[in-house]
Coordinates of C-alpha atoms and ligand atoms in Angstrom, one line a residue:
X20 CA -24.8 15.0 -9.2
X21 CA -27.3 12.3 -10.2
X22 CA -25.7 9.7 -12.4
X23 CA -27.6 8.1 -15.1
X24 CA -27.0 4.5 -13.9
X25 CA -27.3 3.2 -17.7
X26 CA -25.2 -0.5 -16.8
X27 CA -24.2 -0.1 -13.2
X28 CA -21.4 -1.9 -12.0
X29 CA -23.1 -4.4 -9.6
X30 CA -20.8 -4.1 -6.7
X31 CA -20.1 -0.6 -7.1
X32 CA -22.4 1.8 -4.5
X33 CA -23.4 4.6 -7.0
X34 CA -26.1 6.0 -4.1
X35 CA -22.7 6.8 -2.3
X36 CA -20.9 8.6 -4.6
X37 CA -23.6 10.4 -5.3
X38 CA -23.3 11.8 -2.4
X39 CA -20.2 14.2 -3.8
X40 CA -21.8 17.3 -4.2
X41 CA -18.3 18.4 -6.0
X42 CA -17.3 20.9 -3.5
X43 CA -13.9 20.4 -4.3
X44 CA -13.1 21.0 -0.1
X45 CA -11.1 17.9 -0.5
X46 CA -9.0 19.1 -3.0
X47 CA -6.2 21.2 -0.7
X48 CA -5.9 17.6 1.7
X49 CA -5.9 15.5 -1.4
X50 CA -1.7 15.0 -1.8
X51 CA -1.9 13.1 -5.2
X52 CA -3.8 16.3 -6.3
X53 CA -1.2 19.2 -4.4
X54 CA 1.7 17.0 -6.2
X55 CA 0.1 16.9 -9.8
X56 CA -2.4 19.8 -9.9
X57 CA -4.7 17.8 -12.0
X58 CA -8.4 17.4 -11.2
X59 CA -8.1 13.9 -12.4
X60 CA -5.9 13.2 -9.8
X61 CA -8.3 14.5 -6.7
X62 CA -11.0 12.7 -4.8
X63 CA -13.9 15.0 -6.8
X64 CA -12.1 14.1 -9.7
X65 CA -12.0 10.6 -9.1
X66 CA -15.2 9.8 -8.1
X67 CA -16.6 11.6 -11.4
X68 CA -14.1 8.4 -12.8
X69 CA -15.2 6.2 -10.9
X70 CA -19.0 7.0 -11.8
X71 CA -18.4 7.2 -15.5
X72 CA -16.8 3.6 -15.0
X73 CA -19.4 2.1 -12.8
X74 CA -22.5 3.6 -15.4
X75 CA -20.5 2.5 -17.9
X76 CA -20.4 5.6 -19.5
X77 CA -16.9 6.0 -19.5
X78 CA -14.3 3.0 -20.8
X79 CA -11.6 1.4 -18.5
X80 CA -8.7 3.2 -20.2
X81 CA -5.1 2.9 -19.2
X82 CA -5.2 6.6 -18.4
X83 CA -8.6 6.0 -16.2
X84 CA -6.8 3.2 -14.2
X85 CA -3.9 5.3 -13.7
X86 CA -5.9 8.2 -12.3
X87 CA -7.6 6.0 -9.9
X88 CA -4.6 3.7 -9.0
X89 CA -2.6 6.6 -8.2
X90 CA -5.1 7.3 -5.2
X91 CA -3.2 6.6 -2.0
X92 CA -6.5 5.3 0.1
X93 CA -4.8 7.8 2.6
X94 CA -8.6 8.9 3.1
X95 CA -7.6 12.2 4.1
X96 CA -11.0 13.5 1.7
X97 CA -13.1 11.4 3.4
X98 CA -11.8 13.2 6.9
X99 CA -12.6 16.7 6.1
X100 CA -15.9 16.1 3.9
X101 CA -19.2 18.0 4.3
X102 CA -21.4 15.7 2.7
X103 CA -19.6 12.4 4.0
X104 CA -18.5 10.5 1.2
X105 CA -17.4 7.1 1.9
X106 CA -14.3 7.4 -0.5
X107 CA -12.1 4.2 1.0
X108 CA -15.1 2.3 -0.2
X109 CA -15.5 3.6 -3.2
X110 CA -11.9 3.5 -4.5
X111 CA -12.3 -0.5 -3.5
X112 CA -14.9 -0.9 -5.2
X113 CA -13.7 0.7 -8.6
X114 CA -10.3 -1.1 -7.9
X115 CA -12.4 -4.3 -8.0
X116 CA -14.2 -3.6 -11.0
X117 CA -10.8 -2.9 -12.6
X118 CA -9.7 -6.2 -11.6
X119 CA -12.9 -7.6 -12.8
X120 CA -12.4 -6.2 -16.4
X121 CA -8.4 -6.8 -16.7
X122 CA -7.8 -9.5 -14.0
X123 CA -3.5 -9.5 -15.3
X124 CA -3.3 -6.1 -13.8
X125 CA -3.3 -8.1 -9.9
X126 CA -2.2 -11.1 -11.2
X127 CA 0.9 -10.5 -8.6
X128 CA -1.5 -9.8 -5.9
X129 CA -2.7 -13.6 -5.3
X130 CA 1.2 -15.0 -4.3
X131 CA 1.9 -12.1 -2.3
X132 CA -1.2 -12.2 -0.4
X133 CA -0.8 -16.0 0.1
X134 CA 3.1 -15.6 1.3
X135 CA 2.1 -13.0 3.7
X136 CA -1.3 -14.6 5.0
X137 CA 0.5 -18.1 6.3
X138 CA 2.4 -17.4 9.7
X139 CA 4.6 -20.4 8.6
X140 CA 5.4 -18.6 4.6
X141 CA 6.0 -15.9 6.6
X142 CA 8.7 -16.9 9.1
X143 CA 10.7 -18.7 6.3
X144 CA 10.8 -15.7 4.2
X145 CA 11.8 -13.8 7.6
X146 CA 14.4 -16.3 8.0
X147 CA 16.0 -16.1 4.1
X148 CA 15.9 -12.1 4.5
X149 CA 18.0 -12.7 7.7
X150 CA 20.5 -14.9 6.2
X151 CA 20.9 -12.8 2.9
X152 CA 21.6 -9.2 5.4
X153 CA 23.7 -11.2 7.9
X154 CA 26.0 -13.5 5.2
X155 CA 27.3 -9.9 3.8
X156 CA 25.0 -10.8 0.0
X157 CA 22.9 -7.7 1.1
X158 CA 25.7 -5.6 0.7
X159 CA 27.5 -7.2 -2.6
X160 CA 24.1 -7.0 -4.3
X161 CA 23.7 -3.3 -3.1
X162 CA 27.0 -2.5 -4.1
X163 CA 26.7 -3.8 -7.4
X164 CA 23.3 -3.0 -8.4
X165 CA 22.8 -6.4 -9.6
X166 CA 19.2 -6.0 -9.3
X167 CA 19.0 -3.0 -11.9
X168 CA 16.4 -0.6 -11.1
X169 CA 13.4 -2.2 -11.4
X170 CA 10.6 -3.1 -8.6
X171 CA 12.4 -6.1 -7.3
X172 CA 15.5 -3.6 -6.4
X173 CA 13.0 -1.1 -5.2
X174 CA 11.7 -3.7 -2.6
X175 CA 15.3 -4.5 -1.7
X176 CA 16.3 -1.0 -1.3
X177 CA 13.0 -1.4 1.7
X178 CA 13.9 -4.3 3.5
X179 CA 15.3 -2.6 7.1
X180 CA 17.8 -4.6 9.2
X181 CA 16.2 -7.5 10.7
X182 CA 15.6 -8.2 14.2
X183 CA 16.1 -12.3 15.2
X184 CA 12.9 -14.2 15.7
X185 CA 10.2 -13.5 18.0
X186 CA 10.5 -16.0 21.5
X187 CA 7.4 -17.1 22.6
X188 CA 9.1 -18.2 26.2
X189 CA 10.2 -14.5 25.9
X190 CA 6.5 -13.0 25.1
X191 CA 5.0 -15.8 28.2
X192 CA 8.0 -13.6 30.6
X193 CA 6.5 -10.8 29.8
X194 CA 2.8 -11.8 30.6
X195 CA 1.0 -10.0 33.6
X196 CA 0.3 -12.3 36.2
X197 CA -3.6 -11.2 36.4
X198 CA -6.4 -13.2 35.9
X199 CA -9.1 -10.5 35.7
X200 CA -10.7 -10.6 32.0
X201 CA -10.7 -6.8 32.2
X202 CA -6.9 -6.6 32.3
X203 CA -6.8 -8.4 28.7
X204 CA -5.6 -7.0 25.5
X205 CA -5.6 -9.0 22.3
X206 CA -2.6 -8.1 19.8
X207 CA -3.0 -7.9 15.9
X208 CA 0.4 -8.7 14.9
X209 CA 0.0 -7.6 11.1
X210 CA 1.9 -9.6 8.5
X211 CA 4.6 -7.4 7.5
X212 CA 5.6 -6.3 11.0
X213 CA 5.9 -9.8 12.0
X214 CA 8.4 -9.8 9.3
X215 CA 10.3 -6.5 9.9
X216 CA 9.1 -5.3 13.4
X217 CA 9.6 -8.4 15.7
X218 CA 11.2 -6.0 18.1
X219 CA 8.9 -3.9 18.4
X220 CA 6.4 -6.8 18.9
X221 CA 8.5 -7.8 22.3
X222 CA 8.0 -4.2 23.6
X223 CA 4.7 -3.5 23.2
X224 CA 4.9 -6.7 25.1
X225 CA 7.1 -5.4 28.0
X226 CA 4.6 -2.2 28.1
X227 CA 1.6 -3.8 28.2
X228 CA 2.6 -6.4 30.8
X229 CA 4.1 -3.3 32.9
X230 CA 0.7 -1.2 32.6
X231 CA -1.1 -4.5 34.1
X232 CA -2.3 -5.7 31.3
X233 CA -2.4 -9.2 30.2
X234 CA -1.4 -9.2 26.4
X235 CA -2.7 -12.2 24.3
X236 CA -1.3 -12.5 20.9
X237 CA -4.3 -15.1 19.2
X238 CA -2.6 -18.3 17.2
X239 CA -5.0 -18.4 14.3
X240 CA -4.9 -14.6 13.6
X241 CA -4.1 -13.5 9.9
X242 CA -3.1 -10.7 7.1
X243 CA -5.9 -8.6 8.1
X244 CA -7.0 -8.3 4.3
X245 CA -6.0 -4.5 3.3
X246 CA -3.5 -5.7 0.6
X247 CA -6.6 -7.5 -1.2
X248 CA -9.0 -5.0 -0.3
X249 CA -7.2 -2.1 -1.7
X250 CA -5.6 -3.8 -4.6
X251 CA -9.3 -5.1 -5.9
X252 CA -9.9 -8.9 -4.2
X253 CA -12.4 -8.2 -1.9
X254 CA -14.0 -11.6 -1.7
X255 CA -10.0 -13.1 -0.5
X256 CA -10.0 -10.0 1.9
X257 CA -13.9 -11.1 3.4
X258 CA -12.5 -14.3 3.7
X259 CA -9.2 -12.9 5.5
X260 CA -11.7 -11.4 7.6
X261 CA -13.9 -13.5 8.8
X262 CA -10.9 -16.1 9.8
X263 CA -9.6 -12.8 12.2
X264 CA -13.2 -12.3 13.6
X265 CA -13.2 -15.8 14.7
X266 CA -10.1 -15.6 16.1
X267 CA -10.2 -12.8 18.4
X268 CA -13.0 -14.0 20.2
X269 CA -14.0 -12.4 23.3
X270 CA -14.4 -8.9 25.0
X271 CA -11.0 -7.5 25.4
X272 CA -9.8 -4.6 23.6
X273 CA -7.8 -5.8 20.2
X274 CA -4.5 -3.3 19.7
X275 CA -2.6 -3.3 16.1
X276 CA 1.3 -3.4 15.9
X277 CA 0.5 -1.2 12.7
X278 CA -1.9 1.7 12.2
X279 CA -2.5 0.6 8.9
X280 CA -3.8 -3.2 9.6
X281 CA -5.5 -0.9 12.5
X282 CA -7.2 0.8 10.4
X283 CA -8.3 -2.4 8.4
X284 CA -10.0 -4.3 11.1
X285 CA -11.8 -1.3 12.5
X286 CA -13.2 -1.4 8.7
X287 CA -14.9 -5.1 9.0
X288 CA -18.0 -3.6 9.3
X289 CA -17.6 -3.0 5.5
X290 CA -16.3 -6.2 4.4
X291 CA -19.0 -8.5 6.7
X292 CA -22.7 -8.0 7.2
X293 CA -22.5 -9.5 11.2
X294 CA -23.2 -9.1 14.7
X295 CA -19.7 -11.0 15.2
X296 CA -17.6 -8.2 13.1
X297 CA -20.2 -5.1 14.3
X298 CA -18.5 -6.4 18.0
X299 CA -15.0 -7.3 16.3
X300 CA -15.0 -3.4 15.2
X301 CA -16.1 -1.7 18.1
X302 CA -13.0 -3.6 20.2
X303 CA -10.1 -2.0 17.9
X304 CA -8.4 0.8 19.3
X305 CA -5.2 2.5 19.2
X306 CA -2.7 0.9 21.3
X307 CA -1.3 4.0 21.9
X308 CA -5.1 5.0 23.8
X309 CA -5.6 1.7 25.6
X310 CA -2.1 2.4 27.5
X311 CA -2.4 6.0 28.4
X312 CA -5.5 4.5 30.2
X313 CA -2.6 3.4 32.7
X314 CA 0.1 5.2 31.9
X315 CA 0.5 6.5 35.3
X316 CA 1.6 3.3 36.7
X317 CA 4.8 3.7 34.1
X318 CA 8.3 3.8 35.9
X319 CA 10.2 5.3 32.8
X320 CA 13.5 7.0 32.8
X321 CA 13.8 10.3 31.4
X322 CA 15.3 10.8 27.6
X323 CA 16.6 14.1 26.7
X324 CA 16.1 14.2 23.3
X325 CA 14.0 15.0 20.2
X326 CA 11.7 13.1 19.1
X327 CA 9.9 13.6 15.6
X328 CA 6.2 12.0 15.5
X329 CA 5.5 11.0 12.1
X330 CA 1.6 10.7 12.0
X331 CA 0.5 7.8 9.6
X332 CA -2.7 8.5 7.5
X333 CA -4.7 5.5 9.2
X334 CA -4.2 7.1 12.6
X335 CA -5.1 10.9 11.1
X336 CA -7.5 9.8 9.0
X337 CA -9.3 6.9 9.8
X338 CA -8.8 6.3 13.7
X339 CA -9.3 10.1 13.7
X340 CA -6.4 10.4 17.4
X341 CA -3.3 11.8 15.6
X342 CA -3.3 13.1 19.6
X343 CA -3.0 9.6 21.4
X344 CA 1.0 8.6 20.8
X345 CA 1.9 12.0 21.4
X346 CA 0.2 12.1 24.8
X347 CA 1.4 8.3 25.7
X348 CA 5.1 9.6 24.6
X349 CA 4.4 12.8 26.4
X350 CA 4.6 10.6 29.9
X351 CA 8.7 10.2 29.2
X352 CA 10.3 12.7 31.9
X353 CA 12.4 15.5 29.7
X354 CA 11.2 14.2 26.2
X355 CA 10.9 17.1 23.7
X356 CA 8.6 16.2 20.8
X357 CA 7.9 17.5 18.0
X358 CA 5.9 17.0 14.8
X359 CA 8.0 15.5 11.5
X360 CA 5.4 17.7 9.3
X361 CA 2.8 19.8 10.2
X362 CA 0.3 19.3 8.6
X363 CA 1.0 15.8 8.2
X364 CA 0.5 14.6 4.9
X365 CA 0.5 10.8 3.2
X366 CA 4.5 9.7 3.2
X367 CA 3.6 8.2 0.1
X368 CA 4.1 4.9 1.6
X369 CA 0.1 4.1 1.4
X370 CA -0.1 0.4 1.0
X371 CA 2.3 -1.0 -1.6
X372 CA 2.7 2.4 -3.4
X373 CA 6.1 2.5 -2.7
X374 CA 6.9 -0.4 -4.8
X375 CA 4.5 0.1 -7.5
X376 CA 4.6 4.0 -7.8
X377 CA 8.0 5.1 -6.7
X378 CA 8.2 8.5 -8.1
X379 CA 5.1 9.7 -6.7
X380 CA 6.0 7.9 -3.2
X381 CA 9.3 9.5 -3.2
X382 CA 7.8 13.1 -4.1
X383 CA 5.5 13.1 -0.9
X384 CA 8.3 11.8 0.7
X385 CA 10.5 14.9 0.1
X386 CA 9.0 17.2 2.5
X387 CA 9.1 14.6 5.6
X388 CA 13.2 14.1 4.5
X389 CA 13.7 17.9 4.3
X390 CA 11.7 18.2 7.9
X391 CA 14.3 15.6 9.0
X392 CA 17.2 17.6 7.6
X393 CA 15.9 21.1 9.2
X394 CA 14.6 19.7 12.7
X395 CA 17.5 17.4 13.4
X396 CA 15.9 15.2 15.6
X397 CA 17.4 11.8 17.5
X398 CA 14.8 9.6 16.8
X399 CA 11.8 9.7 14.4
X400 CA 8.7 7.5 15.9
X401 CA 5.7 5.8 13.5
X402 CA 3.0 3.7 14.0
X403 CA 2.5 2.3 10.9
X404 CA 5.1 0.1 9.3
X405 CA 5.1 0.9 5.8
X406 CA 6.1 4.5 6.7
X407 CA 8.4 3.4 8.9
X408 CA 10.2 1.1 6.0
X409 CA 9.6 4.1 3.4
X410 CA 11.6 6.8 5.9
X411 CA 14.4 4.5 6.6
X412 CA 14.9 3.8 2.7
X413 CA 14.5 7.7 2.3
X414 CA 16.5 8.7 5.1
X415 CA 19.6 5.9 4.2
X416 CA 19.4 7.6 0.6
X417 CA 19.4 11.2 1.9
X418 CA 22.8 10.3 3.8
X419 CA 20.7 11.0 7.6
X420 CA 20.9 8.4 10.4
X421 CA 18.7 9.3 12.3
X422 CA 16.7 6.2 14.2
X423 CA 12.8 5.3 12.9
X424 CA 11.2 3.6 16.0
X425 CA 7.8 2.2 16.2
X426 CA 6.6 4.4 19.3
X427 CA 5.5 1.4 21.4
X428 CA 9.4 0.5 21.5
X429 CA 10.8 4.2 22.5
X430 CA 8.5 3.9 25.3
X431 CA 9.4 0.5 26.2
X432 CA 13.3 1.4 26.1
X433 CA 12.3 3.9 28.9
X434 CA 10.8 1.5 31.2
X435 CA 13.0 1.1 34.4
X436 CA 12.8 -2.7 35.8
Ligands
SF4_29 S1 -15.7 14.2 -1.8 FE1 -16.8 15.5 -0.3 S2 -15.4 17.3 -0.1 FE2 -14.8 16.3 -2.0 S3 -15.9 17.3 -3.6 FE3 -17.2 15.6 -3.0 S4 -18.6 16.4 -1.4 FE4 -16.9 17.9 -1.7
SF4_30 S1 -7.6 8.9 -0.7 FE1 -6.0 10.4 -0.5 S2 -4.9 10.4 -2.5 FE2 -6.9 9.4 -2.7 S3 -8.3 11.0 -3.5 FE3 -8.5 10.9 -1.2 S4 -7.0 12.4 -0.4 FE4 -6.5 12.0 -2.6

């Protein structure tokens, strides 16, 4: 389709949305668009939105901005399109011009994104969750539903039991004794994980350190940005950005706690015109890949068990290696896995959606919980923690127990020494 630019948006890449030749192949992997059944709610549908909004042809109308905020950026369009849109970078840019034209709608975007960027924010809010789940307020104020039913209580209902703080004399224990600059991995904690994961943090530790490698986890890292990428603040996410790049300075391969802040950094290239984040990009890599490299050397103890890979969208769709945690868990003697969904679709999870979209998050939910119920497995593994904090909510509410482990700390629990 040609689109008569009348008043292009400035930022918005119209050449590349004109690249949607309106196949509609996207539509059976577009979930937003297999829940609602509304053209307005797929990726062909969307960018036809987003094109009318960037010519100006079309007005920014609360229905328009619903159709396009209810994308999940799960990129699962962009996977299995002929003609290669770029659709992550198109629902930014429309997101942004959104923001542009009704800056209140993010107004909430700017605190959040400064209380999760600062390592020191971070750790005191990490501190106050521990103290309201561990004096017994958690409970009262779950009991009572003090908090009513709006998006406060909906985060609440997320928050997973906290693990104590991260010890760095515990992390230097772990270290591999090498000095060879080959050996050396660099670790992306992501902000939220080093808020609810801090556990797993310490095993990927333990693994690395046991495969030979020599884990570094850089001081001056930050939020790697996808929270004001996605949610229409690109220039605080380039900024985000560029404070990571100079950060991880050096050769060594650089390994996400989280799929999704993964998925973020191998995107630089986008956000910065440089040699610095061209070299940055090319580093990331699943950390799942970089340890089956050496997974061999692994002393692990057998688990008889089922185990249920959840897949997150960032691994399927943007990393494009659904295959590598399966294969790294694969090297557990008498392991039985199994996928949670097949095919895996978006948990609804996707960002911050569920907190600001609940009933869609808990729709695409469903069919993971109802896998749950029918497979009956012992432990469900993700790489990604937003899923991880959206099953554990979903689960709890379902009445299952069944464990949600970031992979990295299943396989850790199996070393031997
Ligand atoms: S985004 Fe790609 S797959 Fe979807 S309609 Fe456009 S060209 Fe076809
Ligand atoms: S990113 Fe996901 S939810 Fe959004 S249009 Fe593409 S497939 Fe649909």
């Amino acid at each position: 389709m040609t689109t008569l630019a009348k008043n292009p948006a400035p930022d918005f890449p119209l050449a590349e949305a004109d690249l949607c030749v309106k196949c509609g192949l996207c539509l059976p992997h577009c979930p937003t668009y297999l829940d609602s059944r509304n053209e307005a709610e797929s990726p062909r549908g969307r960018i036809a939105l987003m094109q009318g909004l960037a010519t100006g042809f079309l007005a920014a109308t609360p229905k328009l901005e619903q159709h396009l905020d209810n994308c999940l950026s799960c990129r699962a369009c962009e996977a299995v399109c002929p003609a290669k849109v770029p659709y992550g970078v198109l629902i930014d840019a429309s997101r942004a011009q959104m923001a542009a034209l009704h800056p209140a709608r993010i107004r909430w975007l700017a605190p959040l994104s400064f209380l999760l960027s600062h390592r020191v924010t971070r750790h005191i809010i990490g501190g106050l969750l521990q103290v309201y789940q561990r004096s017994g307020l958690q409970m009262l104020v779950r009991r009572s539903g003090a908090l009513g039913r709006g998006r406060f209580a909906r985060l609440e209902s997320l928050l997973p039991k906290l693990a104590g703080s991260r010890s760095d004399r515990k992390l230097s224990a772990f270290k591999s004794s090498t000095d060879n600059a080959a050996d050396m991995v660099q670790l992306f904690v992501g902000c939220v994980s080093d808020i609810a994961e801090r556990e797993a943090v310490d095993d990927a530790a333990r693994l690395f350190a046991a495969c030979g490698f020599d884990l570094k986890i850089p001081n001056a890292q930050t939020c790697c940005g996808a929270l004001d990428q996605h949610g229409g603040r690109p220039q605080n996410a380039r900024a985000l950005a560029a404070r990571n790049v100079a950060a991880f300075n050096g050769d060594a391969p650089i390994v996400s706690m989280a799929s999704g802040c993964g998925a973020s950094l191998l995107d630089y290239t986008r956000l910065l015109d440089s040699a610095d984040a061209r070299r940055f990009a090319q580093r990331v890599r699943d950390p799942a890949r970089v340890l089956l490299a050496r997974a061999g050397r692994l002393q692990l103890k057998p688990l008889r068990a089922r185990v249920a890979i959840h897949t997150p969208c960032t691994q399927q769709n943007v990393f494009r290696d659904a295959q590598a945690t399966r294969e790294l868990l694969a090297h557990i003697p008498e392991i039985s896995l199994i996928e949670l969904e097949s095919p895996s679709r978006c948990c609804g999870a996707a960002g911050l959606q569920f907190v600001t979209h609940p009933q869609q998050a808990d729709r695409l939910l469903q069919p993971k919980l109802d896998a749950a119920q029918s497979l009956q497995p012992d432990f469900i593994v993700s790489a990604n923690i937003g899923c991880t904090l959206h099953l554990i909510a979903g689960l709890r509410c379902s009445g299952l127990t069944v464990p949600v482990l970031h992979p990295l700390t299943l396989m850790a629990r199996q070393l031997m020494a």
